[in-house]
């Protein structure tokens, strides 16, 4: 799970990913297989939180898209991202059965992925496709 855009990975731009694995040896094996000088991989044992981050960031991106549709500025979008990120942490603490590490939210699968999803990839294309603000 990562803060990257598929087309940028394909273009061999610098990207990073976090692999959530409850078995560290498995995560390290995937890291060895996938990591390149332009694709950095970290292994996180908090795999449930990694998975939740991947799902919940899309809800935050949807809210940021609504802000854009209503012609709100970047400050409003930043506030929505921050509040969404705080809600992601609260959700994980409430619904994860295991330990939820704050450090996981600071990995590529957390804050960085929220930002890249809200401002890059298809979101950017849609924003430019129908610019009315």
PDB file of C-alpha atoms in Angstrom, residues 2-133:
ATOM      1  CA  UNK A   2       1.556   3.220  -0.980  1.00  0.00           C
ATOM      2  CA  UNK A   3       1.527   6.859  -1.784  1.00  0.00           C
ATOM      3  CA  UNK A   4       2.102   6.454  -5.469  1.00  0.00           C
ATOM      4  CA  UNK A   5       0.290   6.853  -8.740  1.00  0.00           C
ATOM      5  CA  UNK A   6       0.422   3.809 -11.036  1.00  0.00           C
ATOM      6  CA  UNK A   7       1.472   5.820 -14.088  1.00  0.00           C
ATOM      7  CA  UNK A   8       4.357   7.323 -12.098  1.00  0.00           C
ATOM      8  CA  UNK A   9       5.523   3.872 -11.002  1.00  0.00           C
ATOM      9  CA  UNK A  10       5.389   2.756 -14.647  1.00  0.00           C
ATOM     10  CA  UNK A  11       7.390   5.852 -15.678  1.00  0.00           C
ATOM     11  CA  UNK A  12      10.012   4.859 -13.073  1.00  0.00           C
ATOM     12  CA  UNK A  13       9.600   8.043 -11.067  1.00  0.00           C
ATOM     13  CA  UNK A  14      10.597   7.785  -7.403  1.00  0.00           C
ATOM     14  CA  UNK A  15       7.802   6.125  -5.423  1.00  0.00           C
ATOM     15  CA  UNK A  16       7.480   4.278  -2.151  1.00  0.00           C
ATOM     16  CA  UNK A  17       5.282   1.631  -0.598  1.00  0.00           C
ATOM     17  CA  UNK A  18       4.564   0.129   2.798  1.00  0.00           C
ATOM     18  CA  UNK A  19       3.899  -3.589   3.036  1.00  0.00           C
ATOM     19  CA  UNK A  20       1.787  -4.708   5.976  1.00  0.00           C
ATOM     20  CA  UNK A  21       2.739  -8.175   7.155  1.00  0.00           C
ATOM     21  CA  UNK A  22       2.080  -9.897  10.466  1.00  0.00           C
ATOM     22  CA  UNK A  23       4.963 -12.226   9.608  1.00  0.00           C
ATOM     23  CA  UNK A  24       8.041  -9.994   9.246  1.00  0.00           C
ATOM     24  CA  UNK A  25       9.952 -12.569   7.168  1.00  0.00           C
ATOM     25  CA  UNK A  26       7.195 -12.540   4.534  1.00  0.00           C
ATOM     26  CA  UNK A  27       7.214  -8.757   4.366  1.00  0.00           C
ATOM     27  CA  UNK A  28      10.991  -8.711   4.016  1.00  0.00           C
ATOM     28  CA  UNK A  29      10.771 -11.266   1.199  1.00  0.00           C
ATOM     29  CA  UNK A  30       8.336  -9.048  -0.716  1.00  0.00           C
ATOM     30  CA  UNK A  31      10.548  -6.049  -0.019  1.00  0.00           C
ATOM     31  CA  UNK A  32      13.520  -7.879  -1.507  1.00  0.00           C
ATOM     32  CA  UNK A  33      11.490  -8.832  -4.586  1.00  0.00           C
ATOM     33  CA  UNK A  34       9.918  -5.413  -5.221  1.00  0.00           C
ATOM     34  CA  UNK A  35      12.357  -2.744  -4.070  1.00  0.00           C
ATOM     35  CA  UNK A  36      14.443  -0.892  -6.639  1.00  0.00           C
ATOM     36  CA  UNK A  37      16.442   2.334  -6.381  1.00  0.00           C
ATOM     37  CA  UNK A  38      13.328   4.230  -7.542  1.00  0.00           C
ATOM     38  CA  UNK A  39      10.739   2.149  -5.664  1.00  0.00           C
ATOM     39  CA  UNK A  40      11.431   2.090  -1.942  1.00  0.00           C
ATOM     40  CA  UNK A  41       9.603  -0.387   0.283  1.00  0.00           C
ATOM     41  CA  UNK A  42       9.127  -0.436   4.051  1.00  0.00           C
ATOM     42  CA  UNK A  43       7.680  -3.346   6.011  1.00  0.00           C
ATOM     43  CA  UNK A  44       5.112  -2.671   8.732  1.00  0.00           C
ATOM     44  CA  UNK A  45       3.828  -5.327  11.148  1.00  0.00           C
ATOM     45  CA  UNK A  46       0.596  -3.389  11.725  1.00  0.00           C
ATOM     46  CA  UNK A  47      -1.048  -4.937   8.652  1.00  0.00           C
ATOM     47  CA  UNK A  48      -4.664  -4.283   9.692  1.00  0.00           C
ATOM     48  CA  UNK A  49      -3.987  -0.562   9.922  1.00  0.00           C
ATOM     49  CA  UNK A  50      -2.225  -0.599   6.539  1.00  0.00           C
ATOM     50  CA  UNK A  51      -5.339  -2.152   4.975  1.00  0.00           C
ATOM     51  CA  UNK A  52      -7.679   0.313   6.683  1.00  0.00           C
ATOM     52  CA  UNK A  53      -5.573   3.251   5.509  1.00  0.00           C
ATOM     53  CA  UNK A  54      -5.848   2.025   1.936  1.00  0.00           C
ATOM     54  CA  UNK A  55      -9.643   1.910   2.139  1.00  0.00           C
ATOM     55  CA  UNK A  56     -10.346   4.989   4.249  1.00  0.00           C
ATOM     56  CA  UNK A  57      -8.158   7.369   2.258  1.00  0.00           C
ATOM     57  CA  UNK A  58     -10.646   7.070  -0.602  1.00  0.00           C
ATOM     58  CA  UNK A  59     -13.392   8.493   1.614  1.00  0.00           C
ATOM     59  CA  UNK A  60     -11.160  11.438   2.474  1.00  0.00           C
ATOM     60  CA  UNK A  61     -10.383  11.935  -1.230  1.00  0.00           C
ATOM     61  CA  UNK A  62     -14.099  11.941  -1.993  1.00  0.00           C
ATOM     62  CA  UNK A  63     -14.641  14.694   0.581  1.00  0.00           C
ATOM     63  CA  UNK A  64     -11.784  16.712  -0.942  1.00  0.00           C
ATOM     64  CA  UNK A  65     -13.386  16.223  -4.354  1.00  0.00           C
ATOM     65  CA  UNK A  66     -16.634  17.641  -2.978  1.00  0.00           C
ATOM     66  CA  UNK A  67     -14.698  20.659  -1.705  1.00  0.00           C
ATOM     67  CA  UNK A  68     -13.303  21.197  -5.176  1.00  0.00           C
ATOM     68  CA  UNK A  69     -16.754  20.842  -6.746  1.00  0.00           C
ATOM     69  CA  UNK A  70     -18.036  23.607  -4.492  1.00  0.00           C
ATOM     70  CA  UNK A  71     -15.062  25.808  -5.463  1.00  0.00           C
ATOM     71  CA  UNK A  72     -13.418  25.767  -2.027  1.00  0.00           C
ATOM     72  CA  UNK A  73      -9.728  26.633  -1.902  1.00  0.00           C
ATOM     73  CA  UNK A  74      -6.670  24.650  -0.919  1.00  0.00           C
ATOM     74  CA  UNK A  75      -6.901  25.750   2.731  1.00  0.00           C
ATOM     75  CA  UNK A  76     -10.346  24.171   3.017  1.00  0.00           C
ATOM     76  CA  UNK A  77      -9.118  21.030   1.278  1.00  0.00           C
ATOM     77  CA  UNK A  78      -6.146  20.850   3.654  1.00  0.00           C
ATOM     78  CA  UNK A  79      -8.499  21.135   6.639  1.00  0.00           C
ATOM     79  CA  UNK A  80     -10.672  18.331   5.232  1.00  0.00           C
ATOM     80  CA  UNK A  81      -7.579  16.163   4.722  1.00  0.00           C
ATOM     81  CA  UNK A  82      -6.455  16.795   8.309  1.00  0.00           C
ATOM     82  CA  UNK A  83      -9.887  16.050   9.785  1.00  0.00           C
ATOM     83  CA  UNK A  84     -10.208  12.978   7.576  1.00  0.00           C
ATOM     84  CA  UNK A  85      -6.806  11.753   8.710  1.00  0.00           C
ATOM     85  CA  UNK A  86      -7.795  12.200  12.365  1.00  0.00           C
ATOM     86  CA  UNK A  87     -10.993  10.234  11.682  1.00  0.00           C
ATOM     87  CA  UNK A  88      -8.957   7.476  10.010  1.00  0.00           C
ATOM     88  CA  UNK A  89      -6.898   7.114  13.189  1.00  0.00           C
ATOM     89  CA  UNK A  90     -10.014   7.069  15.393  1.00  0.00           C
ATOM     90  CA  UNK A  91     -11.654   4.477  13.125  1.00  0.00           C
ATOM     91  CA  UNK A  92      -8.595   2.228  13.258  1.00  0.00           C
ATOM     92  CA  UNK A  93      -8.360   2.495  17.045  1.00  0.00           C
ATOM     93  CA  UNK A  94     -12.048   1.601  17.347  1.00  0.00           C
ATOM     94  CA  UNK A  95     -12.283  -1.280  14.888  1.00  0.00           C
ATOM     95  CA  UNK A  96      -8.832  -2.918  14.714  1.00  0.00           C
ATOM     96  CA  UNK A  97      -8.571  -5.973  16.926  1.00  0.00           C
ATOM     97  CA  UNK A  98      -4.813  -5.711  17.310  1.00  0.00           C
ATOM     98  CA  UNK A  99      -2.456  -2.940  18.241  1.00  0.00           C
ATOM     99  CA  UNK A 100      -2.715   0.268  16.201  1.00  0.00           C
ATOM    100  CA  UNK A 101       0.624   2.023  15.873  1.00  0.00           C
ATOM    101  CA  UNK A 102       0.687   5.756  15.197  1.00  0.00           C
ATOM    102  CA  UNK A 103       3.927   5.167  13.299  1.00  0.00           C
ATOM    103  CA  UNK A 104       1.961   3.263  10.639  1.00  0.00           C
ATOM    104  CA  UNK A 105      -0.020   6.404   9.827  1.00  0.00           C
ATOM    105  CA  UNK A 106       3.278   8.181   9.153  1.00  0.00           C
ATOM    106  CA  UNK A 107       4.377   5.537   6.651  1.00  0.00           C
ATOM    107  CA  UNK A 108       3.703   5.760   2.937  1.00  0.00           C
ATOM    108  CA  UNK A 109       0.378   3.943   3.401  1.00  0.00           C
ATOM    109  CA  UNK A 110      -0.909   6.668   5.719  1.00  0.00           C
ATOM    110  CA  UNK A 111      -0.542  10.430   5.427  1.00  0.00           C
ATOM    111  CA  UNK A 112       1.415  10.345   2.173  1.00  0.00           C
ATOM    112  CA  UNK A 113      -1.163   8.105   0.490  1.00  0.00           C
ATOM    113  CA  UNK A 114      -4.007  10.381   1.577  1.00  0.00           C
ATOM    114  CA  UNK A 115      -2.266  13.404   0.044  1.00  0.00           C
ATOM    115  CA  UNK A 116      -1.303  11.646  -3.205  1.00  0.00           C
ATOM    116  CA  UNK A 117      -4.842  10.320  -3.639  1.00  0.00           C
ATOM    117  CA  UNK A 118      -6.428  13.716  -2.979  1.00  0.00           C
ATOM    118  CA  UNK A 119      -4.143  15.669  -5.303  1.00  0.00           C
ATOM    119  CA  UNK A 120      -2.852  13.201  -7.893  1.00  0.00           C
ATOM    120  CA  UNK A 121      -3.914  10.489 -10.293  1.00  0.00           C
ATOM    121  CA  UNK A 122      -7.512  10.359 -11.441  1.00  0.00           C
ATOM    122  CA  UNK A 123      -8.498  13.119  -9.003  1.00  0.00           C
ATOM    123  CA  UNK A 124      -6.234  15.538 -10.862  1.00  0.00           C
ATOM    124  CA  UNK A 125      -7.633  14.449 -14.225  1.00  0.00           C
ATOM    125  CA  UNK A 126     -11.232  14.884 -13.088  1.00  0.00           C
ATOM    126  CA  UNK A 127     -10.446  18.241 -11.553  1.00  0.00           C
ATOM    127  CA  UNK A 128      -8.996  19.470 -14.855  1.00  0.00           C
ATOM    128  CA  UNK A 129     -11.729  17.859 -16.960  1.00  0.00           C
ATOM    129  CA  UNK A 130     -14.499  19.946 -15.486  1.00  0.00           C
ATOM    130  CA  UNK A 131     -12.956  23.143 -14.260  1.00  0.00           C
ATOM    131  CA  UNK A 132     -15.642  25.634 -13.332  1.00  0.00           C
ATOM    132  CA  UNK A 133     -14.099  27.399 -10.355  1.00  0.00           C
TER     133      UNK A 133
END
